[in-house]
Amino acid sequence: MAPRTDAPVLGARRAATTTLRLDDELDARGRLVVVGNGMAGARLVEEVLERGGGEQFRITVFGDEPHGNYNRIMLSPVLAGESHEDDIVLNSHDWYADNDIDLRAGVRVERIDTAAKQVHAADGSVTPYDHLVLATGSHSFIPPMAGVRRKDGELLPGVYGFRTIDETRAMLEATGRCRRAVVMGGGLLGLESARALQGHGLQVELVHAMPWLMNAQLDAEAGAILKKSVESLGISVHLDVLATEVLGAERVEGVLLGDGRRLDCDLLVVAAGVRPHADVAVRSGLEVQRAIVVDDQLRTDDPDVYAIGECAQHRGEVYGLVAPAWEHAKVLADVLTGTDPQAEYHGSRTATKLKVAGVDVAVMGVSTPQRDDDEFLVISEPKRGVHLSVVIRDDKLVGATLLGDTRKVAFLTQAFDRGAPLPEERIRLLVDLSDGAAEVGVAEMPHDSQVCNCNGVSKGDICGAVTAGCGSVGAVMDRTRAGKGCGSCKSLVKQIVEWAADGDLAEDPAASWYVPGIPMPKPELVRAIREHDLRSVSAVFAALAPDGRDDAKSKMGLTSLLKMIWGTDYLPEKDAEFINDRVHANIQRDGTFSVVPQMKGGVTTPAQLRRIADVAEKYEVPMVKVTGGQRIDLLGVRKEDLPALWADLGMPSGYAYGKSMRTVKTCVGSDFCRFGLGDSTQLGIDLETRFQGIESPAKMKLAVVGCPRNCAEAYVKDVGVVAVGNGKWEVYVGGAAGATVRKGDLLATVDSPEAVIELAGRFMQYYRENANWLERTYDFVPRVGLERIRTVLLEDGEGIVADLDAGMQRSIDAYTDPWGQDAATPATPGQFRPSLPLVELPKVPVR
Amino acid sequence: MTAAHVETARPTTPGTELGTPATEVSTPGPAAPVRGKEHVVGRVADIPSGEGRAFVAGGVQVAVFRMRDGSLHATQAACPHAGGPLADGQTDVDVLVCPLHLYAYRWSDGASTSGAAPVRVYPVREQDGAFVVTV
Ligand code: SRM
Ligand SMILES: Cc1cc2nc3c(=O)[nH]c(=O)nc-3n(C[C@H](O)[C@H](O)[C@H](O)COP(=O)(O)OP(=O)(O)OC[C@H]3O[C@@H](n4cnc5c(N)ncnc54)[C@H](O)[C@@H]3O)c2cc1C
Ligand code: SF4
Ligand code: FES
């Protein structure tokens, strides 16, 4: 069992599960002990098991971190908030138990007694071994700066390295209260953490001691272009300067640079390189230079002790990437299990493809010419942030650097790895010349060229998986692990799978279904629902789901669809609704709800404001907030208070919780603004009145502005309307400024408010009928194509405009204010009953 | 939080208590094992078909679900992930889905389908129109 700590253990075991162990004496298997449960250590264990090593060895794994094994290279997306930490677990504690491996998670090894062949750990345990593998990786290097550590040797609060999930969690947690970050180090980790922190809204400055960014991988020119791309994200970059002192007594307040400048910050990330974790080896008398020295069989100078991954030094090289670590694991597993006792590792040619701070980077070999007769070809487009170069020696590719455009990486990697012949016209290495000459496609790739660098998967492995019966890209990825590291090779993997299957590929069928539980795409589903006259979600499951089984994750989508199809004739079922729709409010992290009353077009009155104020006091609403949608949110309302609060408010629901039409934001427009060209406020109110509460596959947010200055952000709304003078209005669709930012496409310019309302209604109905569940208009419009939408809506190219209008009208007629209705009589018994009885609310606060 | 931030970090409405910071709420995790005491917690009419409601059984918060096919399930009331109100979740024949982050837990053994901590399930039956939960 993992030790209990305050923070949750990643990939933790189920509580109260125990593992039976055979009595040691009865077990004749050899003892394999692995120190370090990171990328290399855990992979070694997997490789050993794959070779039947479970029969040969009793395996013990020591890991300093309390967690199961996780994908360290995915910490950047976790820090950026793009991946959830649960998604990066590679092997959970259960996996170790299931494979009969004794995982000592959270236990640090202190020293090895190589004479007695015993491992001494910090918990006092002594573990004998027959074979010992050191896979202790590296730690962040903290340069000696005045003030960076407290007296007790700990880092000054607010200073973080970036290596482990615990550091990542700590930084994520700090982003909430910090405003200004300084990142030390302009390499991969520094850039990634800078971008992530910037994405959390911190003001970020990056300090790099070298004259250009990623100096270890890029040449000066490419580094300069990368700097521009990084700066365009809003990150300030200071080059060629050292941070000499960390300021702050209790916690970090700033850093002092070598040139005397002072940068204020409340968070400091030190990403100034890593140092191999070799202390255990040193203490145990093993040979350590820059890292633990190993031979071609990954053996240290003690015949039963091996080292792999970042802590190993082989032929003078120490690698800082996973691919070599995984090659080490393969060779060592061959040696240990006797699968190939002669197996040897001869070094890695590292070709890396990364996304650094949002910029694609691929590097292999040397970055600049080193001999007089080296050929050097450079294409530089600083404006686009693109810089491509190759170095050729004796007709062979010895290096390539691709920044901002990595389309040619597949071919270059092959040429680099295999010495494949190069095209006569060297420029073809970097760009596709459009004379019709076919690009080097997957067909011509040699069988053994590596596709997934992270997991060492070749084209041959992928083809093998297809031959062995994997019928979809997902199945191939599961089988070979291709694409499961950093993910940058996924599109290539897909191409190869498609090529290998030669059209015989099961397109993942579920991908086209409207909801996962019913095997039908939307048009077919709609037809079946109409044909069988299915008016409730349970009727749909009974008639159309395999074995009539219901599916929790399909219910919300089906409810929305049925409401759209049937209007008032839909048979409501509360259990098919998401909690927000069941109680007409948005659930919060502590189980309370938020209440957003309708405030059409963002216009309110003193009387409304007075009522909102009274209600807030009466129900002890912890926070009253102006939303980004131009209305007022009452946050932290107890579920049981909802009906009475609505009744006291006497305002209709603003539908801030639904997959539905939300708000219509407006600007003041011609009534007050000196630039106003149209009455945007009134048009906004009219739109909101007409389309209030309309259900849709995903949220629909609208805005109307009185002139192209666009004060209510109409260009980035699902439907945005802009007055352009002379009574004319532009209607934009498919805009977004949420997780995706996209300027809407101009659908049409019309000449009256009535025409705007009509066209907006047609567009929304077309979207409601044809969009996939949860597909916002910013995806829908480009998918369908603006031309097609124009043909359908403006020229009635499919003859459906009358149907669209009628469909929308049916939904408008079905509108009732849910608050007015359920406040008077609950829809079901206990509709507003608390779901966490006895818990004092709010449990989590509202700031 | 910087000092300036704390200033504004007061409830807007007078008389309201500020809770504990979110960061101090520890992961609830699975509830204690079943000890075997039976409690009557509510009547059939309290739970509409297909939904769940929360009750307190001998000091333990439980969520009881009445499925459309008439079968019953009971689990701990707070999600082991981050304390979500499971009675507000959505269900099907196999799983219960928490409303907060949509983790799914199997009825059969409480295991999470995503490898997160499991939810405690309790035996529940109907007797004379009332729900009896063993906690
Ligand atoms: C209250 C509000 C923030 C605020 O304090 O201002 C808000 C709050 C939430 N937003 Fe938002 N959004 C709010 C305006 C916006 C805006 C701005 C706007 O509407 O002009 C956007 C960008 C515009 C857009 O959607 O394109 C916005 C883009 C999102 C997104 C990203 C959608 C996307 O696909 O890009 C989500 C996540 C989602 O929908 O899956 C989201 C989701 C959420 C949810 C509902 C998360 C959830 O499911 O619980 C938040 C509820 C918090 C709570 O506890 O009640 N919210 N959210 C705003 C309410 C507006 C209103 O009056 O209705
Ligand atoms: C944020 C980030 C992004 C990265 N991105 C990429 C990328 O895109 N591509 C790429 O190729 N590489 C990337 N890397 C580098 C990659 O993660 C490492 O090369 C890889 O993890 C090395 O594996 P390892 O097993 O040698 O070391 P680690 O994964 O660090 O594992 C070593 C483990 O040993 C444990 N340990 C150390 N000492 C002891 C002890 N005495 N007792 C017990 N346990 C001990 C440590 O706690 C640690 O868990 C990235 C690294 C980071 C931090
Ligand atoms: S309100 Fe919107 S932006 Fe803010 S935390 Fe919630 S989802 Fe994220
Ligand atoms: S609280 Fe239940 S899934 Fe997060």
Coordinates of N, CA, C and O in Angstrom, one line a residue, chain A residues 196-269:
Chain A
A196 N 2.7 27.8 -20.0 CA 1.6 27.3 -19.2 C 1.2 28.3 -18.1 O 0.0 28.6 -18.0
L197 N 2.2 29.0 -17.5 CA 1.8 30.0 -16.5 C 1.2 31.2 -17.1 O 0.2 31.7 -16.6
Q198 N 1.6 31.5 -18.3 CA 1.0 32.7 -19.0 C -0.4 32.4 -19.3 O -1.3 33.2 -19.1
G199 N -0.7 31.1 -19.7 CA -2.0 30.7 -19.9 C -2.9 30.7 -18.7 O -4.1 30.9 -18.8
H200 N -2.3 30.7 -17.5 CA -3.1 30.8 -16.3 C -3.3 32.3 -15.9 O -3.8 32.6 -14.8
G201 N -2.9 33.2 -16.8 CA -3.1 34.6 -16.5 C -2.0 35.3 -15.8 O -2.2 36.4 -15.4
L202 N -0.9 34.6 -15.6 CA 0.2 35.3 -14.9 C 1.0 36.1 -15.9 O 1.1 35.8 -17.1
Q203 N 1.6 37.2 -15.4 CA 2.5 37.9 -16.3 C 3.9 37.2 -16.2 O 4.4 37.0 -15.1
V204 N 4.4 36.8 -17.3 CA 5.6 36.0 -17.3 C 6.8 36.6 -17.9 O 6.7 37.2 -19.0
E205 N 7.9 36.5 -17.2 CA 9.2 37.0 -17.8 C 10.2 35.8 -17.8 O 10.2 35.1 -16.8
L206 N 10.9 35.6 -18.9 CA 11.8 34.5 -19.0 C 13.2 35.0 -19.0 O 13.5 35.9 -19.8
V207 N 14.1 34.4 -18.2 CA 15.5 34.8 -18.1 C 16.3 33.7 -18.6 O 16.2 32.6 -18.1
H208 N 17.2 33.9 -19.6 CA 18.0 32.8 -20.1 C 19.4 33.3 -20.2 O 19.8 34.4 -20.7
A209 N 20.3 32.5 -19.6 CA 21.7 32.9 -19.5 C 22.4 32.9 -20.8 O 23.5 33.5 -21.0
M210 N 21.9 32.3 -21.9 CA 22.6 32.2 -23.1 C 22.0 33.2 -24.1 O 21.0 33.8 -23.9
P211 N 22.8 33.4 -25.2 CA 22.4 34.5 -26.2 C 21.1 34.2 -27.0 O 20.6 35.0 -27.6
W212 N 20.7 32.9 -27.1 CA 19.4 32.6 -27.7 C 18.7 31.5 -27.1 O 19.3 30.7 -26.3
L213 N 17.4 31.3 -27.4 CA 16.6 30.3 -26.7 C 16.9 28.9 -27.3 O 17.3 28.8 -28.4
M214 N 16.7 27.9 -26.5 CA 17.0 26.5 -26.8 C 18.3 26.4 -27.5 O 18.5 25.7 -28.5
N215 N 19.4 27.0 -26.9 CA 20.7 27.1 -27.5 C 21.2 25.7 -27.7 O 22.1 25.5 -28.6
A216 N 20.8 24.7 -26.9 CA 21.4 23.4 -27.1 C 20.8 22.7 -28.3 O 21.5 21.8 -28.9
Q217 N 19.7 23.1 -28.8 CA 19.1 22.4 -30.0 C 19.1 23.3 -31.2 O 19.2 22.8 -32.3
L218 N 19.0 24.6 -31.1 CA 18.8 25.5 -32.2 C 20.0 26.4 -32.5 O 20.8 26.6 -31.6
D219 N 20.2 26.8 -33.8 CA 21.2 27.8 -34.0 C 20.7 29.2 -33.7 O 19.5 29.4 -33.3
A220 N 21.6 30.2 -33.8 CA 21.2 31.5 -33.3 C 20.0 32.1 -34.0 O 19.1 32.7 -33.4
E221 N 20.0 31.8 -35.3 CA 18.9 32.4 -36.1 C 17.6 31.8 -35.8 O 16.6 32.5 -35.6
A222 N 17.5 30.5 -35.7 CA 16.3 29.8 -35.3 C 15.9 30.2 -33.9 O 14.7 30.5 -33.6
G223 N 16.9 30.4 -33.0 CA 16.6 30.8 -31.6 C 15.9 32.2 -31.6 O 15.0 32.4 -30.8
A224 N 16.4 33.1 -32.5 CA 15.8 34.4 -32.6 C 14.4 34.4 -33.0 O 13.5 35.2 -32.6
I225 N 14.1 33.5 -34.0 CA 12.7 33.4 -34.5 C 11.8 32.8 -33.4 O 10.7 33.3 -33.2
L226 N 12.3 31.8 -32.7 CA 11.5 31.3 -31.6 C 11.2 32.4 -30.6 O 10.1 32.4 -30.0
K227 N 12.2 33.2 -30.3 CA 12.0 34.3 -29.3 C 10.8 35.2 -29.8 O 10.0 35.5 -28.9
K228 N 10.8 35.5 -31.1 CA 9.7 36.3 -31.5 C 8.3 35.6 -31.3 O 7.4 36.2 -30.8
S229 N 8.3 34.3 -31.6 CA 7.0 33.6 -31.4 C 6.6 33.6 -30.0 O 5.5 33.7 -29.6
V230 N 7.6 33.4 -29.1 CA 7.3 33.4 -27.7 C 6.9 34.7 -27.2 O 5.9 34.9 -26.4
E231 N 7.5 35.8 -27.7 CA 7.1 37.1 -27.2 C 5.7 37.5 -27.7 O 5.0 38.2 -27.1
S232 N 5.4 36.9 -28.9 CA 4.1 37.2 -29.4 C 3.0 36.6 -28.5 O 1.8 36.9 -28.6
L233 N 3.4 35.6 -27.7 CA 2.4 35.1 -26.7 C 2.2 36.0 -25.5 O 1.4 35.8 -24.7
G234 N 3.1 37.0 -25.5 CA 3.0 38.0 -24.3 C 4.0 37.7 -23.2 O 3.9 38.2 -22.1
I235 N 5.0 36.9 -23.5 CA 6.0 36.5 -22.5 C 7.3 37.4 -22.8 O 7.7 37.4 -24.0
S236 N 7.8 38.1 -21.8 CA 9.0 38.9 -22.1 C 10.2 38.0 -21.9 O 10.3 37.2 -21.0
V237 N 11.2 38.2 -22.8 CA 12.3 37.3 -22.8 C 13.6 38.2 -22.6 O 13.8 39.2 -23.3
H238 N 14.4 37.8 -21.6 CA 15.7 38.5 -21.3 C 16.8 37.5 -21.6 O 16.9 36.5 -20.9
L239 N 17.6 37.8 -22.6 CA 18.7 36.9 -23.0 C 20.0 37.3 -22.5 O 20.2 38.5 -22.1
D240 N 20.9 36.3 -22.4 CA 22.3 36.6 -22.2 C 22.5 37.3 -20.8 O 23.4 38.1 -20.7
V241 N 21.7 36.9 -19.9 CA 21.9 37.5 -18.5 C 21.6 36.5 -17.5 O 20.7 35.6 -17.6
L242 N 22.4 36.5 -16.4 CA 22.2 35.6 -15.3 C 21.4 36.2 -14.2 O 21.4 37.4 -13.9
A243 N 20.6 35.3 -13.6 CA 19.9 35.7 -12.4 C 20.9 35.4 -11.2 O 21.4 34.3 -11.1
T244 N 21.2 36.4 -10.4 CA 22.2 36.2 -9.4 C 21.7 36.1 -8.0 O 22.3 35.5 -7.2
E245 N 20.5 36.7 -7.8 CA 20.0 36.6 -6.5 C 18.5 36.5 -6.4 O 17.8 37.1 -7.3
V246 N 18.0 35.7 -5.5 CA 16.6 35.6 -5.3 C 16.2 36.5 -4.1 O 16.8 36.4 -3.0
L247 N 15.2 37.4 -4.3 CA 14.9 38.3 -3.3 C 13.6 37.9 -2.5 O 12.8 37.2 -3.1
G248 N 13.5 38.3 -1.3 CA 12.3 37.9 -0.5 C 12.8 37.2 0.8 O 13.6 36.3 0.7
A249 N 12.2 37.5 1.9 CA 12.6 36.9 3.1 C 11.7 35.6 3.4 O 12.2 34.5 3.6
E250 N 10.4 35.9 3.4 CA 9.4 34.8 3.7 C 9.1 34.0 2.5 O 9.0 32.8 2.5
R251 N 8.9 34.7 1.4 CA 8.7 34.0 0.1 C 9.2 34.9 -1.0 O 9.5 36.0 -0.8
V252 N 9.3 34.3 -2.2 CA 10.0 35.0 -3.3 C 9.3 36.3 -3.6 O 8.1 36.4 -3.7
E253 N 10.1 37.4 -3.8 CA 9.5 38.7 -4.2 C 10.1 39.2 -5.5 O 9.6 40.1 -6.1
G254 N 11.2 38.6 -5.9 CA 11.8 39.0 -7.2 C 13.1 38.3 -7.4 O 13.6 37.6 -6.5
V255 N 13.7 38.7 -8.5 CA 15.1 38.2 -8.7 C 15.9 39.4 -9.2 O 15.4 40.3 -9.8
L256 N 17.2 39.3 -8.9 CA 18.1 40.3 -9.3 C 19.0 39.7 -10.4 O 19.5 38.6 -10.3
L257 N 19.1 40.5 -11.5 CA 19.9 40.0 -12.7 C 21.3 40.5 -12.6 O 21.6 41.5 -11.9
G258 N 22.2 39.8 -13.3 CA 23.6 40.2 -13.3 C 23.8 41.6 -13.7 O 24.8 42.2 -13.2
D259 N 23.0 42.2 -14.5 CA 23.2 43.6 -15.0 C 22.5 44.6 -14.1 O 22.4 45.7 -14.4
G260 N 22.1 44.1 -12.9 CA 21.6 45.0 -11.9 C 20.1 45.2 -11.9 O 19.5 45.8 -11.0
R261 N 19.4 44.7 -13.0 CA 18.0 44.9 -13.1 C 17.3 44.0 -12.0 O 17.8 43.0 -11.6
R262 N 16.1 44.5 -11.6 CA 15.4 43.7 -10.7 C 14.0 43.3 -11.3 O 13.3 44.2 -11.9
L263 N 13.7 42.0 -11.3 CA 12.4 41.6 -11.8 C 11.5 41.2 -10.6 O 11.9 40.3 -9.9
D264 N 10.4 41.8 -10.5 CA 9.5 41.4 -9.4 C 8.7 40.2 -9.7 O 8.3 40.0 -10.9
C265 N 8.5 39.3 -8.8 CA 7.7 38.1 -9.1 C 7.2 37.5 -7.8 O 7.8 37.8 -6.7
D266 N 6.1 36.8 -7.8 CA 5.7 36.0 -6.7 C 5.8 34.5 -6.9 O 5.3 33.7 -6.1
L267 N 6.3 34.2 -8.1 CA 6.5 32.8 -8.4 C 7.8 32.7 -9.3 O 7.9 33.5 -10.2
L268 N 8.7 31.8 -8.9 CA 9.9 31.6 -9.7 C 10.1 30.2 -10.1 O 10.1 29.3 -9.2
V269 N 10.2 29.9 -11.3 CA 10.4 28.5 -11.8 C 11.9 28.5 -12.2 O 12.4 29.3 -13.0

